PDB file of C-alpha atoms in Angstrom:
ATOM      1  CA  UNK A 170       0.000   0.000   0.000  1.00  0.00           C
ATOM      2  CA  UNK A 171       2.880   2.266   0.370  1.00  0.00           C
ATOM      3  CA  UNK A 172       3.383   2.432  -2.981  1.00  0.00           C
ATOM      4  CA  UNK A 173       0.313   2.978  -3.715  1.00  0.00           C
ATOM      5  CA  UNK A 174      -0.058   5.680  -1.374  1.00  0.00           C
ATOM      6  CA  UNK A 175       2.956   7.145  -3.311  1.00  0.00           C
ATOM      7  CA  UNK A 176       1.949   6.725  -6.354  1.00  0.00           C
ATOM      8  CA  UNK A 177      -1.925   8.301  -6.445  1.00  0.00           C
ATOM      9  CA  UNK A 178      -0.309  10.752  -4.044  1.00  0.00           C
ATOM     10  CA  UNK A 179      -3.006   9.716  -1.616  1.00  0.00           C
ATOM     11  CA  UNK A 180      -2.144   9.066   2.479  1.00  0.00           C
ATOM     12  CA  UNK A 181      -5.446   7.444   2.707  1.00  0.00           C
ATOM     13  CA  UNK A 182      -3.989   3.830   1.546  1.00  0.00           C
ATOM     14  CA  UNK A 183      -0.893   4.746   4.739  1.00  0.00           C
ATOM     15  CA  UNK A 184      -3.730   2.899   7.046  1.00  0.00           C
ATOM     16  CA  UNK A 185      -2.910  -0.214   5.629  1.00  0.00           C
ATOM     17  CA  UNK A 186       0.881  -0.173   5.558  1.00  0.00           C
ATOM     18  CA  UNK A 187       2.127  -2.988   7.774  1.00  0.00           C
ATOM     19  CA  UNK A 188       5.469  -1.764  10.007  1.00  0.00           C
ATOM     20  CA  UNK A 189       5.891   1.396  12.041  1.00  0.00           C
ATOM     21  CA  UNK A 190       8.548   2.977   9.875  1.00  0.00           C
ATOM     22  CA  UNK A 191       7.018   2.463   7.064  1.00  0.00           C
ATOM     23  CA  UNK A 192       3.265   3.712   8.334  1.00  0.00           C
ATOM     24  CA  UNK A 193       5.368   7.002   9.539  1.00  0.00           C
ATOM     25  CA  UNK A 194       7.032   7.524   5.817  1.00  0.00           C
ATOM     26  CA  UNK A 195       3.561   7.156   4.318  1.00  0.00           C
ATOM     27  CA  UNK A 196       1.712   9.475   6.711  1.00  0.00           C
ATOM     28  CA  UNK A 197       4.837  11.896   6.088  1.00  0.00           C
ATOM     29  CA  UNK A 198       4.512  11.657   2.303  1.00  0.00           C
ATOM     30  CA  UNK A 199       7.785  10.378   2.207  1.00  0.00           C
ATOM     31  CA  UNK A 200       8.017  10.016  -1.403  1.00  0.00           C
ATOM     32  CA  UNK A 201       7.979  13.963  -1.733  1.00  0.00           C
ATOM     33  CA  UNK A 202      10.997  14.123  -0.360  1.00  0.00           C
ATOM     34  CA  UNK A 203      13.619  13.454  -3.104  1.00  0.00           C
ATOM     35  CA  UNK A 204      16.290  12.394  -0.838  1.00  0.00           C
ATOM     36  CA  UNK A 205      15.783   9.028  -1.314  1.00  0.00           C
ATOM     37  CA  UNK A 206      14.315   8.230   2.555  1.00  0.00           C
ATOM     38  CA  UNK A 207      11.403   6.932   0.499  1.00  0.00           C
ATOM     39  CA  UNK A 208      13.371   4.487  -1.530  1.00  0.00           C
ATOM     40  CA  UNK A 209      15.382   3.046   0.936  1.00  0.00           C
ATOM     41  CA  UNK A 210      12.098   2.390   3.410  1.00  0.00           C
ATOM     42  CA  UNK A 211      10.829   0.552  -0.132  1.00  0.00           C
ATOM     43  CA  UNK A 212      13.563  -1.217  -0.990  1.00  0.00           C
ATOM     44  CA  UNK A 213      13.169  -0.130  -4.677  1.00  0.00           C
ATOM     45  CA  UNK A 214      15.088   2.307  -6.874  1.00  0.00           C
ATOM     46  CA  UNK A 215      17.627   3.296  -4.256  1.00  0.00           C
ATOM     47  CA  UNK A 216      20.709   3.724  -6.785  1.00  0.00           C
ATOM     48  CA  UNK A 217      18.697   5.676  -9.700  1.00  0.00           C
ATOM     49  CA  UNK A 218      17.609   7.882  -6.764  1.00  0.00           C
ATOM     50  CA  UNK A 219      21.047   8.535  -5.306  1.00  0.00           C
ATOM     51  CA  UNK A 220      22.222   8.503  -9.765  1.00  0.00           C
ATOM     52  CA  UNK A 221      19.358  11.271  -9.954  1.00  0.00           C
ATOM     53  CA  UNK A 222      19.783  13.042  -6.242  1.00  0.00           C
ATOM     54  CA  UNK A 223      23.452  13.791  -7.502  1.00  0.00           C
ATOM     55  CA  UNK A 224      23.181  15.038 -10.432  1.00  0.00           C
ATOM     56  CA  UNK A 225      20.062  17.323  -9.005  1.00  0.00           C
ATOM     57  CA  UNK A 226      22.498  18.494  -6.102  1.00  0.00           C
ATOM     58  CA  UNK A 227      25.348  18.530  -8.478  1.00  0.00           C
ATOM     59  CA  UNK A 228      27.299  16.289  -5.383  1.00  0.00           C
ATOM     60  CA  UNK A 229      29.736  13.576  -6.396  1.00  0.00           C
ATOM     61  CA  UNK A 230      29.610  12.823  -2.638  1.00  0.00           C
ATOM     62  CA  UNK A 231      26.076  10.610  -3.367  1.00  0.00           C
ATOM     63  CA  UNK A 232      27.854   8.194  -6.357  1.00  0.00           C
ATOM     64  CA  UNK A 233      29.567   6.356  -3.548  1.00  0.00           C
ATOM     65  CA  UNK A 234      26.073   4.995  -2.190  1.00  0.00           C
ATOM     66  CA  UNK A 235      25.317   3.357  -5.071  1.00  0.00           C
ATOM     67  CA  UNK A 236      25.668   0.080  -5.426  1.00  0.00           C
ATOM     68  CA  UNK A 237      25.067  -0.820  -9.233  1.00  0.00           C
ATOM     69  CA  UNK A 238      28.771  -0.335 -10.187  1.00  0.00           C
ATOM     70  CA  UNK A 239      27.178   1.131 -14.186  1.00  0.00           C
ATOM     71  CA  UNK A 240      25.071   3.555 -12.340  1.00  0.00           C
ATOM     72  CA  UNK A 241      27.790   4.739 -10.050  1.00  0.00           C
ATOM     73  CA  UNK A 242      30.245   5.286 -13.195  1.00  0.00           C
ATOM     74  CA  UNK A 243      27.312   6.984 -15.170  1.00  0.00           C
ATOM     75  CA  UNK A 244      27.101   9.598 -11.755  1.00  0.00           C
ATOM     76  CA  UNK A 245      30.762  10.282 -11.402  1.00  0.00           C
ATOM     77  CA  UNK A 246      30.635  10.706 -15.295  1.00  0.00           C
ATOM     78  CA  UNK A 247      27.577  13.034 -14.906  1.00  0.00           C
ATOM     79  CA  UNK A 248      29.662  15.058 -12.300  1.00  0.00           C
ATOM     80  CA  UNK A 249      32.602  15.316 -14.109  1.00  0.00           C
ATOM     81  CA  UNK A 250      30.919  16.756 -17.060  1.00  0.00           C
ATOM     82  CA  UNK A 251      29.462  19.427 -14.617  1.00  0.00           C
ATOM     83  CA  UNK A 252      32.864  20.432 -13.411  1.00  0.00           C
ATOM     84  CA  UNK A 253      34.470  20.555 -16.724  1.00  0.00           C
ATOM     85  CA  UNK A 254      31.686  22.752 -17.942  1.00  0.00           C
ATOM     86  CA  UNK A 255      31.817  25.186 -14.998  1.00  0.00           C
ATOM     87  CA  UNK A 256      35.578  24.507 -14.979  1.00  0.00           C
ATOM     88  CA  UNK A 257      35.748  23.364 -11.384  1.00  0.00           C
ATOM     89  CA  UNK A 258      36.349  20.347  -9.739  1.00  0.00           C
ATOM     90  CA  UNK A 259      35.261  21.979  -6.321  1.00  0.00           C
ATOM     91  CA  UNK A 260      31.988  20.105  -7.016  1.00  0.00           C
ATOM     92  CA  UNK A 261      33.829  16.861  -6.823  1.00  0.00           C
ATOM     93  CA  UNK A 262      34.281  17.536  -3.526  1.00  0.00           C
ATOM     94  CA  UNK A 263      36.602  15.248  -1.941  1.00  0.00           C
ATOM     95  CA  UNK A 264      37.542  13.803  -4.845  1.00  0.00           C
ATOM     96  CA  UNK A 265      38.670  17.185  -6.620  1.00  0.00           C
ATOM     97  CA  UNK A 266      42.109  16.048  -7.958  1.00  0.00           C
ATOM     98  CA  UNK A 267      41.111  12.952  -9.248  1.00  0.00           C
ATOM     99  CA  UNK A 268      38.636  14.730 -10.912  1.00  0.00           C
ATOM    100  CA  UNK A 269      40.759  17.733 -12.080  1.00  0.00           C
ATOM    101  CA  UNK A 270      42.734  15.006 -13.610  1.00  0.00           C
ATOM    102  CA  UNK A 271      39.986  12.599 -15.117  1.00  0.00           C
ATOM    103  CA  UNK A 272      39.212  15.868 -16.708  1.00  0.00           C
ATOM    104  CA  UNK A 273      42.446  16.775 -18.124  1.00  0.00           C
ATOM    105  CA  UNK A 274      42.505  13.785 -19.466  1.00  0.00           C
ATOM    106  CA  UNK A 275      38.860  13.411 -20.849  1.00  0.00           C
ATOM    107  CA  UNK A 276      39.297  16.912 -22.449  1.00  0.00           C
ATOM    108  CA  UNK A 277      42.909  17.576 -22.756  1.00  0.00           C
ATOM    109  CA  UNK A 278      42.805  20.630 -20.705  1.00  0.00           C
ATOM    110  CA  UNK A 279      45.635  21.473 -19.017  1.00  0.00           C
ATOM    111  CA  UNK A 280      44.514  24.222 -16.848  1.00  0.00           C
ATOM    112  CA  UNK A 281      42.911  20.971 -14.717  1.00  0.00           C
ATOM    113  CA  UNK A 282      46.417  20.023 -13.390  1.00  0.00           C
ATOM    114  CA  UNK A 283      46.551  23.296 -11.533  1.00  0.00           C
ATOM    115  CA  UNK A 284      43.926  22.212  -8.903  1.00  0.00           C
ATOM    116  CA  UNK A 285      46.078  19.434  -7.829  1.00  0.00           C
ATOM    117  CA  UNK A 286      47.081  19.995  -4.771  1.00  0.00           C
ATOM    118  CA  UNK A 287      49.881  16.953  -4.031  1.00  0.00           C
ATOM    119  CA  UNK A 288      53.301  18.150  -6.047  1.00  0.00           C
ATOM    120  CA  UNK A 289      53.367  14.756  -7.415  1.00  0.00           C
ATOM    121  CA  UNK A 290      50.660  13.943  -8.853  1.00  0.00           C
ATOM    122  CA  UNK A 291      49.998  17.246 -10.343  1.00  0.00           C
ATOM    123  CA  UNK A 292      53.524  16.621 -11.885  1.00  0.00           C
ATOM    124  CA  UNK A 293      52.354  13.664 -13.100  1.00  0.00           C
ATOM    125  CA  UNK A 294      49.099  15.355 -14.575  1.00  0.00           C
ATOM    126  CA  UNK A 295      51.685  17.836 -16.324  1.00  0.00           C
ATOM    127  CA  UNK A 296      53.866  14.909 -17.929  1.00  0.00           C
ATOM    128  CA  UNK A 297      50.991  12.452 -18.572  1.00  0.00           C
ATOM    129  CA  UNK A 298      49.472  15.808 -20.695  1.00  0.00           C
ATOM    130  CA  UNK A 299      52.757  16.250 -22.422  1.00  0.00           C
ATOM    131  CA  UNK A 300      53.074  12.639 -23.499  1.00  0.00           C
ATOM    132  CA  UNK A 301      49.524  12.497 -25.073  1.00  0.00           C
ATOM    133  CA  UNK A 302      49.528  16.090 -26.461  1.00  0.00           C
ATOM    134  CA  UNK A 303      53.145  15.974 -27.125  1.00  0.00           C
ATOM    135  CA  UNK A 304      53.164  19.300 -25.399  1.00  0.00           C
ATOM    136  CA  UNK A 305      56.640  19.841 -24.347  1.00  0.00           C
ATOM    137  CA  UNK A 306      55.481  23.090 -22.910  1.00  0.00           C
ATOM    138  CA  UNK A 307      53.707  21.366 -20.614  1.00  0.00           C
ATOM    139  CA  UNK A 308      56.939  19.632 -18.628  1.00  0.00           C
ATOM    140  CA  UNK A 309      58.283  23.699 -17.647  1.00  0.00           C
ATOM    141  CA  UNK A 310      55.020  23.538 -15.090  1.00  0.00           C
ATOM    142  CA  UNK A 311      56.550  20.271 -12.860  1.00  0.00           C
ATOM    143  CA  UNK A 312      58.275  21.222  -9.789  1.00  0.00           C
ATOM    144  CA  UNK A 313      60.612  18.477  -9.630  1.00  0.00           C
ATOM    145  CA  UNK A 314      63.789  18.595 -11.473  1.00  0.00           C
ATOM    146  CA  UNK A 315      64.250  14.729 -12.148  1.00  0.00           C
ATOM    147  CA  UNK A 316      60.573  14.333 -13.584  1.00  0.00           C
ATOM    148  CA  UNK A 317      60.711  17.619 -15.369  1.00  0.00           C
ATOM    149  CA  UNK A 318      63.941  16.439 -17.020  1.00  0.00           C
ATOM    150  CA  UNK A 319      62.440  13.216 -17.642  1.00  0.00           C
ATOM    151  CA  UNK A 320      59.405  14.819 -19.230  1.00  0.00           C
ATOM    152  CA  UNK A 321      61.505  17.119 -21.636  1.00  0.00           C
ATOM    153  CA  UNK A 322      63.669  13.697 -22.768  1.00  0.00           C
ATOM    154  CA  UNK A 323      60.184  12.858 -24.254  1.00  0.00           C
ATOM    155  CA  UNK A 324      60.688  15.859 -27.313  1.00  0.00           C
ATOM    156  CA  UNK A 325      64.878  15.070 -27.677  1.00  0.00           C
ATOM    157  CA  UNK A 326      65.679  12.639 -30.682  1.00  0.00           C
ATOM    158  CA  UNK A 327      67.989   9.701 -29.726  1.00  0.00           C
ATOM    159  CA  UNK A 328      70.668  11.344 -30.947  1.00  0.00           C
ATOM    160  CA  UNK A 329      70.617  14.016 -28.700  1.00  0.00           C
ATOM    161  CA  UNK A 330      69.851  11.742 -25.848  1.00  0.00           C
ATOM    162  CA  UNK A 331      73.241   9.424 -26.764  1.00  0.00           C
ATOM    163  CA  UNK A 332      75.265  13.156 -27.163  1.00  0.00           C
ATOM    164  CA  UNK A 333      73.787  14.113 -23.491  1.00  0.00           C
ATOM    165  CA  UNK A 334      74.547  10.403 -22.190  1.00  0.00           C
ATOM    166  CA  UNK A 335      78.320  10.696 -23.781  1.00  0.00           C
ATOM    167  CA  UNK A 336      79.163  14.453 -21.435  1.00  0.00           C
ATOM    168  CA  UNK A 337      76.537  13.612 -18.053  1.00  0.00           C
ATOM    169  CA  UNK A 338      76.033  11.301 -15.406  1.00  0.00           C
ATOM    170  CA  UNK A 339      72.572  11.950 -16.135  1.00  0.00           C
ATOM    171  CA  UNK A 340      70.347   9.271 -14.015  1.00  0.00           C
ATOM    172  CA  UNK A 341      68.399   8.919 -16.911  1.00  0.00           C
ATOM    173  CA  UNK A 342      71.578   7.520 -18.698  1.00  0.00           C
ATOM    174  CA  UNK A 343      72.559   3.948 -18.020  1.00  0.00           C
TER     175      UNK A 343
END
């Protein structure tokens, strides 16, 4: 009957409901709510609510409660196409530099790797850019000498790389 009740929008059926959480989510029109309360007392639809609640709220935060492993890719997806659009990751929330770089990547954008926060794996957004883009532009923005050397190797021909080898201990020469 709780369905029901939901469904013709109608408390009238709540008097039949069998189980006292369920009777109070029916008298309290539960399924108004779009926070997915009602679909979790049901037992129904409980990761296409939490698919639809994020996207809505625009909160990557609600793809980790689903539990349909397509549905949760499909969210983060959804909210990574938000943040690209609005160019920022902020609503990622916690997940903001994974999603800075997902969206570098996805979109071969760059400007992502600057909201990184770790050195080293915004280095590593910098280099893995270069390498796909062939961007050697791209290896002057990582911090670290050793990587940034080993990211401007990438553009040098092997000649120049056995010239370099022949005059430096270079650890990138064996």
């Amino acid at each position: 009957y709780l369905g029901l009740a939901a469904k013709k929008n109608d408390t009238s059926y709540c008097r039949k409901v069998q189980g006292h959480n369920e009777r109070y989510a029916c008298f309290g029109g539960w399924w108004e709510r779009r926070d997915c309360s009602f679909e979790m007392i049901v037992k129904e639809g409980i990761d296409e609510c939490w698919l639809d609640r994020a996207k809505r709220e625009e909160n990557m935060t609600f793809c980790k409660k689903i539990k349909n492993k397509g549905y949760e890719e499909e969210c983060k997806e959804s909210i990574i196409e938000i943040a690209y659009s609005r160019k920022d990751p902020n609503i990622c929330g916690h997940l903001i530099e994974t999603c800075a770089y997902d969206i570098m990547i996805e979109h071969s954008d760059v400007s992502f790797c600057n909201f990184i926060i770790s050195d080293s794996f915004r280095d590593s957004c910098y280099l893995d850019y270069a390498r796909a883009k062939r961007d050697e532009g791209a290896c002057q923005n990582i911090l670290s000498d050793t990587n940034r050397e080993g990211c401007l190797r990438l553009f040098k021909s092997d000649q120049e790389l056995v010239e370099e080898c022949k005059i430096s201990d270079n650890i990138f020469c064996l």
